[in-house]
Short mmCIF file of C-alpha atoms in Angstrom, two decimals:
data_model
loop_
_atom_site.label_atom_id
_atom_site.label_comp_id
_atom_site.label_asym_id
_atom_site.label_seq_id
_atom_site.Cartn_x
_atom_site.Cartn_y
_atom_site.Cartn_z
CA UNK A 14 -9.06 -37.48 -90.47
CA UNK A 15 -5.05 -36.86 -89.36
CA UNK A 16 -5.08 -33.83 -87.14
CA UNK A 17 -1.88 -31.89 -87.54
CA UNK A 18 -1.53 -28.84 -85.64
CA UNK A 19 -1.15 -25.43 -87.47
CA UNK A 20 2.15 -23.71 -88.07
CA UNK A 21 0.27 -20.86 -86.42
CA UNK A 22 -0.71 -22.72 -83.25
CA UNK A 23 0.67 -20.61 -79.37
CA UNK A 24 -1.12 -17.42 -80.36
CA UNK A 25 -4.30 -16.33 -80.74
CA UNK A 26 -7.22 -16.00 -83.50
CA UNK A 27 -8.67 -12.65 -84.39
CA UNK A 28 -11.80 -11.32 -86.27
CA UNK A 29 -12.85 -7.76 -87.23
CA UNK A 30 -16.10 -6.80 -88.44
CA UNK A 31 -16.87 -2.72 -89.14
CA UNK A 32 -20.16 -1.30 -90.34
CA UNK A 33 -20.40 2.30 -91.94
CA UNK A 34 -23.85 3.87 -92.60
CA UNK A 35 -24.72 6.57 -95.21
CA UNK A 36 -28.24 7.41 -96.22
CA UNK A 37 -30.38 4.37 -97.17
CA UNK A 38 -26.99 2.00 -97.20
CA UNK A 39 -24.64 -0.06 -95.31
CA UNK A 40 -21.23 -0.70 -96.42
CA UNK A 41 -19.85 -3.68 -94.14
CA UNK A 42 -16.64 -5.96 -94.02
CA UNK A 43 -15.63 -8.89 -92.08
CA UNK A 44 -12.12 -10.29 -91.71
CA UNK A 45 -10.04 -12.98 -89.64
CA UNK A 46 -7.46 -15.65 -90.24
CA UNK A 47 -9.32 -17.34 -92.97
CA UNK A 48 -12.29 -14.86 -94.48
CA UNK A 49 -12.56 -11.28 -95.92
CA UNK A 50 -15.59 -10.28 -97.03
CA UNK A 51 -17.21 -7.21 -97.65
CA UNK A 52 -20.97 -6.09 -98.40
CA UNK A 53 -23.09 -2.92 -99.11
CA UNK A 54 -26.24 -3.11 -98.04
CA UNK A 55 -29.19 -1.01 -99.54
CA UNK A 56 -32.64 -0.53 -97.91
CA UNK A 57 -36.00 2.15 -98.17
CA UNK A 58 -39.17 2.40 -96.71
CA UNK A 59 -38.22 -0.15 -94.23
CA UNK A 60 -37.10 -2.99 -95.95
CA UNK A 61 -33.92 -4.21 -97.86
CA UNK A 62 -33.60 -3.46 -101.51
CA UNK A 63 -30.62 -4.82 -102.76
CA UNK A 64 -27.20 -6.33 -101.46
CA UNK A 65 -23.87 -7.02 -102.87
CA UNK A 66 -21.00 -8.51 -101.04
CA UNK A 67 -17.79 -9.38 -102.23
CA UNK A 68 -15.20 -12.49 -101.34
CA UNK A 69 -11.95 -10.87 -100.83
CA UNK A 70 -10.39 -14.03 -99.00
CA UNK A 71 -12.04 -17.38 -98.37
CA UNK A 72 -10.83 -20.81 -97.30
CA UNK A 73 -12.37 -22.77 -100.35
CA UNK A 74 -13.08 -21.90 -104.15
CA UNK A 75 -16.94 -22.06 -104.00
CA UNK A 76 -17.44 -19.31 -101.43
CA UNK A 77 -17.46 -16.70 -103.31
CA UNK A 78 -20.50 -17.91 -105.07
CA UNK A 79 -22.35 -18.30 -101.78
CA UNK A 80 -22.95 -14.32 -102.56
CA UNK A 81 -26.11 -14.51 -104.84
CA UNK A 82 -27.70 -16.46 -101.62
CA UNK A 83 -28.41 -13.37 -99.69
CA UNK A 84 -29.89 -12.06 -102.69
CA UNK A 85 -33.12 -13.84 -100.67
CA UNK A 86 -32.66 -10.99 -98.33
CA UNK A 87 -34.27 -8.88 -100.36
CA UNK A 88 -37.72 -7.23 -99.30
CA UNK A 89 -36.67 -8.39 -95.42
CA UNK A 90 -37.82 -5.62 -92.96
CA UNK A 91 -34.89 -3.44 -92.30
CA UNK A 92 -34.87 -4.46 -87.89
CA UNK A 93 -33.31 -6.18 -85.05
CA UNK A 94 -35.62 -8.79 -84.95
CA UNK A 95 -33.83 -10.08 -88.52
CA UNK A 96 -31.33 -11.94 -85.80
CA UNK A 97 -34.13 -14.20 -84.58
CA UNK A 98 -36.10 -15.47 -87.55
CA UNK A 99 -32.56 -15.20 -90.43
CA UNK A 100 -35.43 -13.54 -92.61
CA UNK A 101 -36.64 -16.69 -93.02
CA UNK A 102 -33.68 -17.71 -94.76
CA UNK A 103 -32.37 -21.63 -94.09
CA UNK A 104 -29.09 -20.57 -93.35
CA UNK A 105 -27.10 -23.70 -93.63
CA UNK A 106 -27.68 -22.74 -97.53
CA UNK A 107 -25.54 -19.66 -96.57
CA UNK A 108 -21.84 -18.95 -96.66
CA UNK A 109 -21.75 -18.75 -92.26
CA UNK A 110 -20.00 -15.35 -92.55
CA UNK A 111 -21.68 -13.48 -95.50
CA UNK A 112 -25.36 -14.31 -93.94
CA UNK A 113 -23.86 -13.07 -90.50
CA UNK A 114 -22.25 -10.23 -91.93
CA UNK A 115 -25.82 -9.09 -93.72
CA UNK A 116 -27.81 -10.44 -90.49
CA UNK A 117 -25.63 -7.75 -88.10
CA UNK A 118 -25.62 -4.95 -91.54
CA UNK A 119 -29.58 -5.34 -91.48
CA UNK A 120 -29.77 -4.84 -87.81
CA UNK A 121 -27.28 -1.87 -88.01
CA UNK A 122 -29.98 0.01 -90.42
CA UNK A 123 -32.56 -0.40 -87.96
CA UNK A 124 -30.43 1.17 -85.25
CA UNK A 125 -29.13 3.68 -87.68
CA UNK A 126 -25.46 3.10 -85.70
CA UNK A 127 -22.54 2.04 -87.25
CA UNK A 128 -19.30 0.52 -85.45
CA UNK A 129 -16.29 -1.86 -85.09
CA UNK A 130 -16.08 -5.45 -83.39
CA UNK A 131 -12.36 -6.98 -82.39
CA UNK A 132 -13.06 -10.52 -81.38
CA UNK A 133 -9.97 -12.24 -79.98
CA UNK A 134 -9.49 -15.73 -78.64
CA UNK A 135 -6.38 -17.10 -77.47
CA UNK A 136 -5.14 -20.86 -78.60
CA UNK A 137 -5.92 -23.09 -75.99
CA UNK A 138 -3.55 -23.19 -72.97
CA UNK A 139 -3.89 -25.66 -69.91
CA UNK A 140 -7.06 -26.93 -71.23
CA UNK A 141 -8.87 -23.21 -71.65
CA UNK A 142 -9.20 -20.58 -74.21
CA UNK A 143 -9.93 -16.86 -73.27
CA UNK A 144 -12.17 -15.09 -75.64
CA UNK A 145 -13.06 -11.37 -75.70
CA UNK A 146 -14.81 -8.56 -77.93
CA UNK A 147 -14.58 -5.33 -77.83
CA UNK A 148 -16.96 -2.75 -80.00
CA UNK A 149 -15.51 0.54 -80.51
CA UNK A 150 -12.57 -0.51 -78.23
CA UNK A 151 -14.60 -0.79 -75.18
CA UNK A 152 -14.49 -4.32 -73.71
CA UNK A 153 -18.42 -5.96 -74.10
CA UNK A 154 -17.87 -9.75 -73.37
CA UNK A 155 -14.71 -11.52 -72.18
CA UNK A 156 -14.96 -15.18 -71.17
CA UNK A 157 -12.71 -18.52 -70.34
CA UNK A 158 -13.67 -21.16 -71.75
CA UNK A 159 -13.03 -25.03 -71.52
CA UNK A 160 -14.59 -26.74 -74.50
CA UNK A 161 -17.27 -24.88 -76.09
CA UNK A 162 -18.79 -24.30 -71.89
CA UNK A 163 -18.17 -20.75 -70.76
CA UNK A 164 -16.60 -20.84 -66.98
CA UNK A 165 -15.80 -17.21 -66.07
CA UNK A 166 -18.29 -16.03 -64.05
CA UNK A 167 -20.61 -13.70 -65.33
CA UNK A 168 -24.22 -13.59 -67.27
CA UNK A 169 -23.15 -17.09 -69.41
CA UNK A 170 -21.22 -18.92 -66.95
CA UNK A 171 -21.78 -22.94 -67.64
CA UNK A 172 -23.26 -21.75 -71.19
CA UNK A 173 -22.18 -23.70 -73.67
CA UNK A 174 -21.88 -22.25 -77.23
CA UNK A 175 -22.94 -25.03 -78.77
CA UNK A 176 -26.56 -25.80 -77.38
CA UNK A 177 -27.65 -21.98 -76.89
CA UNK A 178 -30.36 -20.79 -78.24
CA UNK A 179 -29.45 -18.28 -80.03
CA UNK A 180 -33.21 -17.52 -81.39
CA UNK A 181 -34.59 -17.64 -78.20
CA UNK A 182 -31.77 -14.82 -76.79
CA UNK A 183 -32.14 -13.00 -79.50
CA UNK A 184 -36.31 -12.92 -79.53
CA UNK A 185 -35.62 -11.65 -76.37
CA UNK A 186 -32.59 -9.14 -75.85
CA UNK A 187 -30.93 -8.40 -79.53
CA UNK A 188 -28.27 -6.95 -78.32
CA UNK A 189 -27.47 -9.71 -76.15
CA UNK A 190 -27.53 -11.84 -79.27
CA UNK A 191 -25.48 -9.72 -81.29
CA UNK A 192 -22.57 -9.48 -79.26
CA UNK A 193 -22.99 -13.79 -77.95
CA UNK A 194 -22.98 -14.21 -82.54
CA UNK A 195 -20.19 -12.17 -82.61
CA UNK A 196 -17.83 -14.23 -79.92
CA UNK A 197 -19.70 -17.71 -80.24
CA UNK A 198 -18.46 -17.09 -84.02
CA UNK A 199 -15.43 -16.35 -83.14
CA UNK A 200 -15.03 -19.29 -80.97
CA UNK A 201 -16.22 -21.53 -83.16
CA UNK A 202 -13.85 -21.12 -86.08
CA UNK A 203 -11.01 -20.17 -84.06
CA UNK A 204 -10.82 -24.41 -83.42
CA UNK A 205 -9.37 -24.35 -87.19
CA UNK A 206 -5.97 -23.24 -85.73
CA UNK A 207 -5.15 -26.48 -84.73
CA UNK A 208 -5.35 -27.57 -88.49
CA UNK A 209 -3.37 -27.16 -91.30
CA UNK A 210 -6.04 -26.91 -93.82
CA UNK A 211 -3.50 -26.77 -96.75
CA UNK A 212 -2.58 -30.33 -96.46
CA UNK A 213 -5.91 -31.01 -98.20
CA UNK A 214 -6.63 -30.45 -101.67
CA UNK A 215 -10.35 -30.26 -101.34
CA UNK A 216 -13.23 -30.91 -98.75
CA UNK A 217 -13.19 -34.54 -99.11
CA UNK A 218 -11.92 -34.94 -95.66
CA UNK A 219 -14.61 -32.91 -94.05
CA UNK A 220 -17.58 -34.42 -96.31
CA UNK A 221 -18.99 -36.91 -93.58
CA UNK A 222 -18.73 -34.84 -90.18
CA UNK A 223 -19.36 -31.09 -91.76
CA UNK A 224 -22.21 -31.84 -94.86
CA UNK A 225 -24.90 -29.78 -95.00
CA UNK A 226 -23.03 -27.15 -92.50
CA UNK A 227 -23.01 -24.31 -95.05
CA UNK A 228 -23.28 -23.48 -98.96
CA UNK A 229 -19.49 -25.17 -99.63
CA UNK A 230 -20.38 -28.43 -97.56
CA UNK A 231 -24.31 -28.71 -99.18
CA UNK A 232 -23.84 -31.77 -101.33
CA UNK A 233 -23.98 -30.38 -104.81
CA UNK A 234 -21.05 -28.19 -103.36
CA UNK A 235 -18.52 -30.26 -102.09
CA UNK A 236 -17.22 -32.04 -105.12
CA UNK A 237 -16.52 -28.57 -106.25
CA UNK A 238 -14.82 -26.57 -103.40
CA UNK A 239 -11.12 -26.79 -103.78
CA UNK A 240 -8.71 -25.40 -101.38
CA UNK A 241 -6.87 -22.11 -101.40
CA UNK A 242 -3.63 -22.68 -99.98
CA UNK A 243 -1.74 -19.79 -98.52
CA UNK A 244 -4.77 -17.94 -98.02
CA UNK A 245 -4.57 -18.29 -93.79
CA UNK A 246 -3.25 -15.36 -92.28
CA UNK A 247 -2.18 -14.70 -88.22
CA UNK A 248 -2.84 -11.43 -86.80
CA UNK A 249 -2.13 -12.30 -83.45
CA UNK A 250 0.23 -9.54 -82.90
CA UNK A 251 -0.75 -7.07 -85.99
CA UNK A 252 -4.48 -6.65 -84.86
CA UNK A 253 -4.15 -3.36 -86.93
CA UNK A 254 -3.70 -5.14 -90.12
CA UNK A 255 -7.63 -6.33 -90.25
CA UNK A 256 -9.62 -4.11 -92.28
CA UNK A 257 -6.92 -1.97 -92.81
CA UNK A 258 -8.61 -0.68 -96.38
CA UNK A 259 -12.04 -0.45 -95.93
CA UNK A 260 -11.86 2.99 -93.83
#
């Protein structure tokens, strides 16, 4: 597959996520470079009742439809713990960010807190990346990275994001997890700035190395998911831009 660096390439990749709690519900959005998503949450007694999210912006035309997948949700215990078992869900059947995004809205319920995430992480420069978050503007992880290993020091120096255990962390510290899910995500699909996805008219391309990833790349899928060209967007200097509606 040609690699051909994106026009947005010498800045850096950014990713919101906000959750806002009212009595029994949580209303929730998500947004970067390539996704906006938003999703209200409903729960009682304990456990979920209902859940409707919304594809505002995605990178491919069958994400949207990923939506009625979290309808398995449903009935889940409304707690922490939902980061370390996915409800029980297989969530490679999942659009990534939706089942995330209802994952962290489910665990927000339990806590009865609300809040904002800025995740940040800078295109790579002399062979590293720096990657930060910040939750209500206070700074919560900030790493350098070479590869996918963390090298700062700190709690996950010489972790690398893509062998961690994330449901062993999160059995036992969830709000370790949370905030490592937020970042590690972040990380992960910040890699797609050195694309240009819109040279591609579909997921062809991607088929061999990516199938089975998520609900666009499960087989039945990927003859289906076109691409949505000029639906990237930069916020590396207009931070202020993400989410700017859903206050």
């Amino acid at each position: 597959m040609k690699q051909t660096p994106s026009p947005d390439a010498g800045g850096a990749y950014r990713r919101r996520i906000a959750f806002i709690l009212s009595e029994g519900c949580v209303c929730a959005a998500l947004e970067d470079d390539y996704h906006h998503f938003t999703l209200e949450l409903r729960h009682g007694n304990g456990l979920v009742t209902g859940i409707d999210a919304q594809a505002m912006r995605t990178p491919w035309s069958t994400c949207p439809s990923a939506s009625t997948q979290l309808t398995g949700l449903i009935g889940a215990p409304v707690s922490c713990n939902i980061l370390a078992d996915n409800g029980g869900l297989d969530a490679s059947t999942q659009c990534t960010h939706q089942f995330d995004l209802a994952l962290l809205a489910i665990a927000h319920a339990a806590r009865g807190a609300g809040g904002r995430y800025d995740a940040m992480v800078t295109d790579p420069h002399g062979g590293t990346v720096s990657a930060s978050l910040h939750v209500d503007g206070r700074m919560l992880l900030d790493w350098v990275l070479q590869g996918s290993t963390v090298v700062s020091p700190g709690d996950y120096h010489n972790v690398n994001l893509r062998t961690i255990n994330m449901r062993e962390l999160a059995a036992r510290d969830t709000a370790a997890a949370e905030a490592v899910l937020l970042l590690r995500r972040a990380v992960m699909v910040a890699g797609g700035r050195a694309f240009d996805f819109d040279q591609y008219d579909d997921l062809t391309p991607f088929a061999t190395r990516m199938k089975g990833a998520c609900y666009a790349f499960q087989p039945e899928q990927i003859p289906l998911s076109k691409r949505r060209k000029g639906s990237v967007r930069d916020f590396t200097t207009a931070p202020q831009l993400l989410l700017k509606d859903f206050y």
